[in-house]
Amino acid sequence: MIFSGTAFRRLVAAACLVIAGSGVAAAREFRAADTQDEGYPTVRALEFMGRLIAERSNGRNQIRVFHSRQLGEERETIEQTRVGAIDINRTNVALIGAFVPSVNVLAMPFLFRSAEHLHKVLDGPIGQEILASFEPFGFVGLTFYDSGARSIYNSVRPVRQLSDMKGLKIRVQQSQLMVDMIRAIGAEPLELPYGQVGTGLATRLIDGAENNWPSYITTGHYKAAGYYTLTEHTMSPEVVVMSRKAWDSLSEDDKSVFRQTARESNIFMRRQWQALEAESMKTAEAAGIAIVKTFDRTPFEAAMADIYVRASSDPVLSRLLERIRQVK
């Protein structure tokens, strides 16, 4: 059968109406932000999640990952995600805690006894409750990613005891909790975006910073700050969130796919993380970094007393702290 041009256009229009009315979701590319460089475990995990989503939606849904701060520094991308300008975001809980109060519990210093303790909390009911708490604030929590243990490094001297921290200018995340923590141990905290730490070290604006092994190495910070003390003061994880606006655009089936693939990307990311963490430690040792492994942690932990008193005055945080401590 041969149709005239007008008839053909009408047929196409009618077909589109049928598809639109059938509840079939339109194809879409979702923008995901990550401040880490290409190849970093969190970036790879987001890309892995994107591949799973594309496969399970027959290509209808795609994720395009913007790494290396292409969409801005972390605080900027969080704000953009909240208003729906960015669809998916990987960020550290310490930063998003300014928007979602309950998540601050995961950034509390010296709270987690080990990585195993952290995983039991994140993978259990507490972790699920914290992810659910994002929704009233414009986000949907999908999953947590590992971020290792954060420790202190600097260019001035090895930190072997609490008094060695006195007067050091230490970069911290843009988080009041992190500011309070560094101030409590006698150092001077300076809030800087992640991408400006290298310049800060080179120009002596800061003496050091605090972060995990992979971040210390992949950024090249170890070349400017050769003293690394295993304080392991926080194990604050990363979190993958979706803007509420993007989430509400999904069908119920697609929401299930996004949640499931996010959980699978978490498992993928942990394997990537463990490999990079071990490799980064070897790189530091080979570079001759002065690594302080044994020191008295007790005064560092004791210095956090006021921080815990303030946190315990919040009924929600107080209950979460107690429940996390009880996880075996």
C-alpha atoms as a printed R data frame, in Angstrom:
    type eleno elety resid chain resno      x      y      z
1   ATOM     1    CA   MET     A     1  0.000  0.000  0.000
2   ATOM     2    CA   ILE     A     2  1.340  3.442 -0.911
3   ATOM     3    CA   PHE     A     3  0.547  6.502  1.200
4   ATOM     4    CA   SER     A     4  0.651 10.124  0.141
5   ATOM     5    CA   GLY     A     5  2.986 12.432  2.094
6   ATOM     6    CA   THR     A     6  0.087 13.845  4.129
7   ATOM     7    CA   ALA     A     7 -1.357 10.416  4.860
8   ATOM     8    CA   PHE     A     8  2.049  9.123  5.934
9   ATOM     9    CA   ARG     A     9  2.561 11.994  8.331
10  ATOM    10    CA   ARG     A    10 -0.867 11.375  9.851
11  ATOM    11    CA   LEU     A    11 -0.027  7.695 10.279
12  ATOM    12    CA   VAL     A    12  3.229  8.510 12.054
13  ATOM    13    CA   ALA     A    13  1.447 10.981 14.324
14  ATOM    14    CA   ALA     A    14 -1.190  8.414 15.189
15  ATOM    15    CA   ALA     A    15  1.482  5.831 15.972
16  ATOM    16    CA   CYS     A    16  3.211  8.283 18.297
17  ATOM    17    CA   LEU     A    17 -0.057  8.863 20.136
18  ATOM    18    CA   VAL     A    18 -0.519  5.130 20.574
19  ATOM    19    CA   ILE     A    19  3.015  4.770 21.981
20  ATOM    20    CA   ALA     A    20  2.573  7.766 24.263
21  ATOM    21    CA   GLY     A    21 -0.669  6.374 25.590
22  ATOM    22    CA   SER     A    22  0.758  2.925 26.167
23  ATOM    23    CA   GLY     A    23  2.884  3.998 29.147
24  ATOM    24    CA   VAL     A    24  6.164  3.218 27.349
25  ATOM    25    CA   ALA     A    25  8.788  5.627 28.717
26  ATOM    26    CA   ALA     A    26 10.724  7.787 26.303
27  ATOM    27    CA   ALA     A    27 14.434  7.211 25.787
28  ATOM    28    CA   ARG     A    28 16.633  9.387 27.961
29  ATOM    29    CA   GLU     A    29 20.251 10.116 28.785
30  ATOM    30    CA   PHE     A    30 20.874 10.789 32.482
31  ATOM    31    CA   ARG     A    31 23.801 13.011 33.470
32  ATOM    32    CA   ALA     A    32 25.968 11.718 36.332
33  ATOM    33    CA   ALA     A    33 28.598 13.814 38.119
34  ATOM    34    CA   ASP     A    34 31.815 12.684 39.786
35  ATOM    35    CA   THR     A    35 34.712 14.939 40.790
36  ATOM    36    CA   GLN     A    36 37.260 12.125 40.597
37  ATOM    37    CA   ASP     A    37 39.404 11.484 37.526
38  ATOM    38    CA   GLU     A    38 38.573  9.009 34.788
39  ATOM    39    CA   GLY     A    39 39.492  5.490 35.864
40  ATOM    40    CA   TYR     A    40 38.914  6.138 39.586
41  ATOM    41    CA   PRO     A    41 36.812  3.374 41.248
42  ATOM    42    CA   THR     A    42 33.771  5.605 41.782
43  ATOM    43    CA   VAL     A    43 33.808  6.709 38.127
44  ATOM    44    CA   ARG     A    44 34.186  3.134 36.936
45  ATOM    45    CA   ALA     A    45 31.321  2.064 39.193
46  ATOM    46    CA   LEU     A    46 28.997  4.727 37.766
47  ATOM    47    CA   GLU     A    47 29.958  3.628 34.258
48  ATOM    48    CA   PHE     A    48 29.289  0.007 35.249
49  ATOM    49    CA   MET     A    49 25.871  1.004 36.565
50  ATOM    50    CA   GLY     A    50 25.213  2.815 33.279
51  ATOM    51    CA   ARG     A    51 26.055 -0.273 31.245
52  ATOM    52    CA   LEU     A    52 23.668 -2.398 33.303
53  ATOM    53    CA   ILE     A    53 20.863  0.146 32.958
54  ATOM    54    CA   ALA     A    54 21.349  0.413 29.195
55  ATOM    55    CA   GLU     A    55 21.340 -3.373 28.883
56  ATOM    56    CA   ARG     A    56 18.224 -3.901 31.004
57  ATOM    57    CA   SER     A    57 16.280 -1.124 29.295
58  ATOM    58    CA   ASN     A    58 17.326 -2.245 25.804
59  ATOM    59    CA   GLY     A    59 19.193  1.014 25.359
60  ATOM    60    CA   ARG     A    60 16.219  3.189 26.268
61  ATOM    61    CA   ASN     A    61 17.936  4.624 29.366
62  ATOM    62    CA   GLN     A    62 21.566  5.711 29.249
63  ATOM    63    CA   ILE     A    63 23.934  7.245 31.817
64  ATOM    64    CA   ARG     A    64 26.633  9.666 30.712
65  ATOM    65    CA   VAL     A    65 29.290 10.100 33.390
66  ATOM    66    CA   PHE     A    66 30.966 13.499 33.696
67  ATOM    67    CA   HIS     A    67 34.144 12.912 35.707
68  ATOM    68    CA   SER     A    68 37.085 15.155 36.696
69  ATOM    69    CA   ARG     A    69 34.873 17.982 37.993
70  ATOM    70    CA   GLN     A    70 33.442 18.639 34.523
71  ATOM    71    CA   LEU     A    71 30.152 19.699 36.107
72  ATOM    72    CA   GLY     A    72 31.734 21.563 39.024
73  ATOM    73    CA   GLU     A    73 33.212 20.940 42.455
74  ATOM    74    CA   GLU     A    74 31.350 18.636 44.816
75  ATOM    75    CA   ARG     A    75 29.356 21.278 46.697
76  ATOM    76    CA   GLU     A    76 28.240 22.792 43.373
77  ATOM    77    CA   THR     A    77 27.147 19.447 41.949
78  ATOM    78    CA   ILE     A    78 25.146 18.640 45.089
79  ATOM    79    CA   GLU     A    79 23.189 21.873 44.702
80  ATOM    80    CA   GLN     A    80 22.673 21.210 40.989
81  ATOM    81    CA   THR     A    81 21.411 17.710 41.757
82  ATOM    82    CA   ARG     A    82 18.936 19.010 44.307
83  ATOM    83    CA   VAL     A    83 17.335 21.342 41.744
84  ATOM    84    CA   GLY     A    84 17.400 18.699 38.988
85  ATOM    85    CA   ALA     A    85 20.142 20.162 36.763
86  ATOM    86    CA   ILE     A    86 22.208 17.011 37.390
87  ATOM    87    CA   ASP     A    87 20.432 13.640 37.456
88  ATOM    88    CA   ILE     A    88 22.867 11.423 39.399
89  ATOM    89    CA   ASN     A    89 25.716 12.389 41.699
90  ATOM    90    CA   ARG     A    90 28.466 10.599 43.561
91  ATOM    91    CA   THR     A    91 29.549 12.598 46.579
92  ATOM    92    CA   ASN     A    92 31.039 12.125 50.021
93  ATOM    93    CA   VAL     A    93 28.586 12.028 52.917
94  ATOM    94    CA   ALA     A    94 30.516 14.755 54.759
95  ATOM    95    CA   LEU     A    95 29.549 17.308 52.119
96  ATOM    96    CA   ILE     A    96 25.949 16.287 51.524
97  ATOM    97    CA   GLY     A    97 25.442 16.273 55.299
98  ATOM    98    CA   ALA     A    98 24.887 20.033 55.040
99  ATOM    99    CA   PHE     A    99 21.675 19.200 53.143
100 ATOM   100    CA   VAL     A   100 20.669 15.871 54.748
101 ATOM   101    CA   PRO     A   101 21.337 16.056 58.529
102 ATOM   102    CA   SER     A   102 21.060 12.350 59.401
103 ATOM   103    CA   VAL     A   103 23.901 11.397 57.052
104 ATOM   104    CA   ASN     A   104 26.357 13.321 59.238
105 ATOM   105    CA   VAL     A   105 26.473 10.355 61.569
106 ATOM   106    CA   LEU     A   106 28.505  8.436 58.966
107 ATOM   107    CA   ALA     A   107 31.221 11.115 59.008
108 ATOM   108    CA   MET     A   108 31.680 11.127 62.793
109 ATOM   109    CA   PRO     A   109 35.358 10.735 63.752
110 ATOM   110    CA   PHE     A   110 36.613  7.442 65.171
111 ATOM   111    CA   LEU     A   111 33.131  5.909 65.011
112 ATOM   112    CA   PHE     A   112 33.767  2.816 62.902
113 ATOM   113    CA   ARG     A   113 36.024  0.111 64.294
114 ATOM   114    CA   SER     A   114 36.959 -1.329 60.889
115 ATOM   115    CA   ALA     A   115 35.897 -1.535 57.259
116 ATOM   116    CA   GLU     A   116 33.918 -4.653 58.160
117 ATOM   117    CA   HIS     A   117 31.999 -2.725 60.820
118 ATOM   118    CA   LEU     A   118 31.261  0.041 58.297
119 ATOM   119    CA   HIS     A   119 30.004 -2.438 55.681
120 ATOM   120    CA   LYS     A   120 27.697 -4.149 58.172
121 ATOM   121    CA   VAL     A   121 26.156 -0.780 58.993
122 ATOM   122    CA   LEU     A   122 25.805  0.385 55.386
123 ATOM   123    CA   ASP     A   123 24.497 -2.952 54.081
124 ATOM   124    CA   GLY     A   124 21.976 -3.385 56.879
125 ATOM   125    CA   PRO     A   125 18.832 -1.637 58.139
126 ATOM   126    CA   ILE     A   126 20.696  1.468 59.318
127 ATOM   127    CA   GLY     A   127 22.161  2.076 55.883
128 ATOM   128    CA   GLN     A   128 18.763  1.655 54.232
129 ATOM   129    CA   GLU     A   129 17.143  4.072 56.688
130 ATOM   130    CA   ILE     A   130 19.806  6.687 56.012
131 ATOM   131    CA   LEU     A   131 19.354  6.333 52.245
132 ATOM   132    CA   ALA     A   132 15.593  6.776 52.703
133 ATOM   133    CA   SER     A   133 16.182  9.967 54.704
134 ATOM   134    CA   PHE     A   134 17.429 11.791 51.584
135 ATOM   135    CA   GLU     A   135 14.031 12.065 49.912
136 ATOM   136    CA   PRO     A   136 12.521 15.018 51.845
137 ATOM   137    CA   PHE     A   137 15.551 17.088 50.811
138 ATOM   138    CA   GLY     A   138 15.305 16.698 47.035
139 ATOM   139    CA   PHE     A   139 17.460 13.576 46.615
140 ATOM   140    CA   VAL     A   140 16.911  9.847 46.324
141 ATOM   141    CA   GLY     A   141 19.644  7.775 47.958
142 ATOM   142    CA   LEU     A   142 20.595  4.810 45.767
143 ATOM   143    CA   THR     A   143 23.672  3.206 47.320
144 ATOM   144    CA   PHE     A   144 26.917  3.763 49.200
145 ATOM   145    CA   TYR     A   145 30.431  3.437 47.782
146 ATOM   146    CA   ASP     A   146 33.616  2.829 49.762
147 ATOM   147    CA   SER     A   147 35.951  5.709 50.521
148 ATOM   148    CA   GLY     A   148 38.439  3.958 52.754
149 ATOM   149    CA   ALA     A   149 39.834  5.495 55.907
150 ATOM   150    CA   ARG     A   150 40.859  9.144 55.852
151 ATOM   151    CA   SER     A   151 44.209 10.036 57.397
152 ATOM   152    CA   ILE     A   152 46.270 13.201 57.827
153 ATOM   153    CA   TYR     A   153 49.211 14.135 55.596
154 ATOM   154    CA   ASN     A   154 51.400 17.247 55.534
155 ATOM   155    CA   SER     A   155 54.629 18.786 54.251
156 ATOM   156    CA   VAL     A   156 56.013 20.074 57.552
157 ATOM   157    CA   ARG     A   157 56.682 17.210 59.972
158 ATOM   158    CA   PRO     A   158 55.623 13.685 60.883
159 ATOM   159    CA   VAL     A   159 52.621 13.619 63.193
160 ATOM   160    CA   ARG     A   160 53.373 11.144 65.963
161 ATOM   161    CA   GLN     A   161 51.376 12.684 68.803
162 ATOM   162    CA   LEU     A   162 48.577 15.186 69.254
163 ATOM   163    CA   SER     A   163 50.965 18.086 69.921
164 ATOM   164    CA   ASP     A   164 52.466 17.638 66.433
165 ATOM   165    CA   MET     A   165 49.196 18.881 64.946
166 ATOM   166    CA   LYS     A   166 49.498 22.297 66.614
167 ATOM   167    CA   GLY     A   167 49.557 25.145 64.090
168 ATOM   168    CA   LEU     A   168 49.372 22.991 60.956
169 ATOM   169    CA   LYS     A   169 47.096 24.419 58.255
170 ATOM   170    CA   ILE     A   170 45.018 21.449 57.126
171 ATOM   171    CA   ARG     A   171 42.579 21.454 54.233
172 ATOM   172    CA   VAL     A   172 39.189 19.985 55.032
173 ATOM   173    CA   GLN     A   173 36.065 19.279 53.035
174 ATOM   174    CA   GLN     A   174 33.435 22.001 52.967
175 ATOM   175    CA   SER     A   175 31.796 20.586 56.071
176 ATOM   176    CA   GLN     A   176 31.361 22.116 59.532
177 ATOM   177    CA   LEU     A   177 31.879 18.706 61.104
178 ATOM   178    CA   MET     A   178 35.299 18.373 59.459
179 ATOM   179    CA   VAL     A   179 36.215 21.930 60.472
180 ATOM   180    CA   ASP     A   180 35.337 21.143 64.089
181 ATOM   181    CA   MET     A   181 37.300 17.886 64.021
182 ATOM   182    CA   ILE     A   182 40.575 19.436 62.788
183 ATOM   183    CA   ARG     A   183 40.218 22.369 65.154
184 ATOM   184    CA   ALA     A   184 39.682 19.945 68.062
185 ATOM   185    CA   ILE     A   185 43.089 18.341 67.494
186 ATOM   186    CA   GLY     A   186 44.884 21.684 67.473
187 ATOM   187    CA   ALA     A   187 45.338 22.352 63.757
188 ATOM   188    CA   GLU     A   188 43.973 25.202 61.649
189 ATOM   189    CA   PRO     A   189 41.243 23.992 59.247
190 ATOM   190    CA   LEU     A   190 40.858 25.587 55.819
191 ATOM   191    CA   GLU     A   191 37.834 24.654 53.700
192 ATOM   192    CA   LEU     A   192 38.880 24.147 50.081
193 ATOM   193    CA   PRO     A   193 37.238 22.373 47.135
194 ATOM   194    CA   TYR     A   194 38.929 19.063 46.302
195 ATOM   195    CA   GLY     A   195 40.315 20.360 43.012
196 ATOM   196    CA   GLN     A   196 42.221 23.175 44.716
197 ATOM   197    CA   VAL     A   197 44.191 21.084 47.220
198 ATOM   198    CA   GLY     A   198 47.159 20.515 44.914
199 ATOM   199    CA   THR     A   199 47.533 24.246 44.288
200 ATOM   200    CA   GLY     A   200 47.106 24.937 47.987
201 ATOM   201    CA   LEU     A   201 49.989 22.594 48.819
202 ATOM   202    CA   ALA     A   202 52.210 24.016 46.066
203 ATOM   203    CA   THR     A   203 51.650 27.621 47.153
204 ATOM   204    CA   ARG     A   204 51.894 26.838 50.890
205 ATOM   205    CA   LEU     A   205 48.375 28.112 51.436
206 ATOM   206    CA   ILE     A   206 47.954 24.840 53.327
207 ATOM   207    CA   ASP     A   207 50.455 22.533 55.002
208 ATOM   208    CA   GLY     A   208 48.466 19.410 54.410
209 ATOM   209    CA   ALA     A   209 45.099 17.721 54.131
210 ATOM   210    CA   GLU     A   210 43.302 14.535 55.144
211 ATOM   211    CA   ASN     A   211 42.155 11.846 52.761
212 ATOM   212    CA   ASN     A   212 42.390  8.169 51.839
213 ATOM   213    CA   TRP     A   213 45.341  6.417 50.182
214 ATOM   214    CA   PRO     A   214 44.028  6.476 46.586
215 ATOM   215    CA   SER     A   215 43.149 10.187 46.702
216 ATOM   216    CA   TYR     A   216 46.544 11.000 48.227
217 ATOM   217    CA   ILE     A   217 48.329  9.201 45.395
218 ATOM   218    CA   THR     A   218 46.166  9.762 42.296
219 ATOM   219    CA   THR     A   219 46.119 13.525 42.865
220 ATOM   220    CA   GLY     A   220 49.890 13.679 43.284
221 ATOM   221    CA   HIS     A   221 49.548 15.214 46.742
222 ATOM   222    CA   TYR     A   222 52.190 12.795 48.029
223 ATOM   223    CA   LYS     A   223 54.808 14.632 45.954
224 ATOM   224    CA   ALA     A   224 54.209 17.828 47.925
225 ATOM   225    CA   ALA     A   225 53.283 16.409 51.337
226 ATOM   226    CA   GLY     A   226 55.604 13.577 52.292
227 ATOM   227    CA   TYR     A   227 54.393 12.827 55.820
228 ATOM   228    CA   TYR     A   228 51.364 10.518 56.111
229 ATOM   229    CA   THR     A   229 50.011  9.489 59.522
230 ATOM   230    CA   LEU     A   230 47.512  6.633 59.692
231 ATOM   231    CA   THR     A   231 45.077  8.440 61.952
232 ATOM   232    CA   GLU     A   232 42.196  6.770 60.082
233 ATOM   233    CA   HIS     A   233 39.977  9.279 61.857
234 ATOM   234    CA   THR     A   234 36.934  8.827 59.617
235 ATOM   235    CA   MET     A   235 35.602  6.189 57.242
236 ATOM   236    CA   SER     A   236 32.907  8.419 55.794
237 ATOM   237    CA   PRO     A   237 31.614  6.644 52.674
238 ATOM   238    CA   GLU     A   238 30.581  8.016 49.325
239 ATOM   239    CA   VAL     A   239 26.905  8.048 48.412
240 ATOM   240    CA   VAL     A   240 25.204  7.877 45.021
241 ATOM   241    CA   VAL     A   241 22.100 10.041 44.884
242 ATOM   242    CA   MET     A   242 19.587 10.880 42.194
243 ATOM   243    CA   SER     A   243 17.693 14.121 41.906
244 ATOM   244    CA   ARG     A   244 14.070 13.780 42.982
245 ATOM   245    CA   LYS     A   245 13.050 15.408 39.699
246 ATOM   246    CA   ALA     A   246 14.820 12.741 37.615
247 ATOM   247    CA   TRP     A   247 13.557  9.955 39.890
248 ATOM   248    CA   ASP     A   248  9.938 11.039 39.545
249 ATOM   249    CA   SER     A   249 10.274 10.883 35.749
250 ATOM   250    CA   LEU     A   250 10.917  7.120 35.918
251 ATOM   251    CA   SER     A   251  8.327  4.387 35.679
252 ATOM   252    CA   GLU     A   252  8.036  2.004 38.629
253 ATOM   253    CA   ASP     A   253  9.850 -0.702 36.650
254 ATOM   254    CA   ASP     A   254 12.680  1.684 35.805
255 ATOM   255    CA   LYS     A   255 12.971  2.752 39.447
256 ATOM   256    CA   SER     A   256 13.493 -0.899 40.389
257 ATOM   257    CA   VAL     A   257 16.181 -1.218 37.729
258 ATOM   258    CA   PHE     A   258 18.011  1.895 38.937
259 ATOM   259    CA   ARG     A   259 17.970  0.713 42.557
260 ATOM   260    CA   GLN     A   260 19.138 -2.798 41.690
261 ATOM   261    CA   THR     A   261 21.920 -1.703 39.355
262 ATOM   262    CA   ALA     A   262 23.116  0.831 41.939
263 ATOM   263    CA   ARG     A   263 23.449 -1.976 44.492
264 ATOM   264    CA   GLU     A   264 25.349 -4.095 41.967
265 ATOM   265    CA   SER     A   265 27.669 -1.181 41.202
266 ATOM   266    CA   ASN     A   266 28.418 -0.992 44.936
267 ATOM   267    CA   ILE     A   267 29.783 -4.554 44.890
268 ATOM   268    CA   PHE     A   268 31.744 -3.793 41.707
269 ATOM   269    CA   MET     A   269 33.166 -0.622 43.268
270 ATOM   270    CA   ARG     A   270 34.386 -2.379 46.424
271 ATOM   271    CA   ARG     A   271 36.520 -4.751 44.364
272 ATOM   272    CA   GLN     A   272 37.943 -1.824 42.394
273 ATOM   273    CA   TRP     A   273 38.597  0.092 45.594
274 ATOM   274    CA   GLN     A   274 40.451 -2.662 47.386
275 ATOM   275    CA   ALA     A   275 42.813 -3.117 44.428
276 ATOM   276    CA   LEU     A   276 43.537  0.607 44.085
277 ATOM   277    CA   GLU     A   277 44.017  1.055 47.827
278 ATOM   278    CA   ALA     A   278 46.673 -1.670 47.936
279 ATOM   279    CA   GLU     A   279 48.380 -0.282 44.836
280 ATOM   280    CA   SER     A   280 48.378  3.263 46.273
281 ATOM   281    CA   MET     A   281 50.006  2.150 49.520
282 ATOM   282    CA   LYS     A   282 52.779  0.450 47.551
283 ATOM   283    CA   THR     A   283 53.314  3.606 45.480
284 ATOM   284    CA   ALA     A   284 53.665  5.693 48.641
285 ATOM   285    CA   GLU     A   285 56.186  3.282 50.144
286 ATOM   286    CA   ALA     A   286 58.206  3.170 46.924
287 ATOM   287    CA   ALA     A   287 58.263  6.981 46.816
288 ATOM   288    CA   GLY     A   288 59.832  7.123 50.264
289 ATOM   289    CA   ILE     A   289 56.854  8.681 52.017
290 ATOM   290    CA   ALA     A   290 57.344  8.876 55.791
291 ATOM   291    CA   ILE     A   291 54.396  6.753 56.952
292 ATOM   292    CA   VAL     A   292 53.595  6.891 60.655
293 ATOM   293    CA   LYS     A   293 51.763  3.659 61.444
294 ATOM   294    CA   THR     A   294 52.071  3.438 65.215
295 ATOM   295    CA   PHE     A   295 51.125  6.310 67.500
296 ATOM   296    CA   ASP     A   296 48.864  6.901 70.467
297 ATOM   297    CA   ARG     A   297 45.337  7.349 69.113
298 ATOM   298    CA   THR     A   298 43.804  7.833 72.562
299 ATOM   299    CA   PRO     A   299 44.394 11.624 72.795
300 ATOM   300    CA   PHE     A   300 43.008 12.088 69.259
301 ATOM   301    CA   GLU     A   301 39.843 10.205 70.176
302 ATOM   302    CA   ALA     A   302 39.521 12.039 73.484
303 ATOM   303    CA   ALA     A   303 39.723 15.369 71.650
304 ATOM   304    CA   MET     A   304 36.440 14.499 69.902
305 ATOM   305    CA   ALA     A   305 34.425 14.598 73.142
306 ATOM   306    CA   ASP     A   306 32.744 17.949 72.484
307 ATOM   307    CA   ILE     A   307 31.807 16.899 68.947
308 ATOM   308    CA   TYR     A   308 30.030 13.828 70.330
309 ATOM   309    CA   VAL     A   309 28.310 15.848 73.035
310 ATOM   310    CA   ARG     A   310 26.853 18.173 70.378
311 ATOM   311    CA   ALA     A   311 25.837 15.271 68.140
312 ATOM   312    CA   SER     A   312 24.164 13.477 71.047
313 ATOM   313    CA   SER     A   313 21.971 16.513 71.705
314 ATOM   314    CA   ASP     A   314 20.186 15.698 68.441
315 ATOM   315    CA   PRO     A   315 17.757 12.824 69.182
316 ATOM   316    CA   VAL     A   316 18.026 11.364 65.673
317 ATOM   317    CA   LEU     A   317 21.827 11.382 65.593
318 ATOM   318    CA   SER     A   318 22.020 10.141 69.157
319 ATOM   319    CA   ARG     A   319 19.914  7.062 68.376
320 ATOM   320    CA   LEU     A   320 21.890  6.353 65.202
321 ATOM   321    CA   LEU     A   321 25.203  6.611 67.032
322 ATOM   322    CA   GLU     A   322 24.067  4.119 69.659
323 ATOM   323    CA   ARG     A   323 22.731  1.676 67.068
324 ATOM   324    CA   ILE     A   324 25.963  1.881 65.018
325 ATOM   325    CA   ARG     A   325 28.078  1.190 68.090
326 ATOM   326    CA   GLN     A   326 25.988 -1.899 68.825
327 ATOM   327    CA   VAL     A   327 26.526 -3.435 65.366
328 ATOM   328    CA   LYS     A   328 28.892 -6.396 65.737
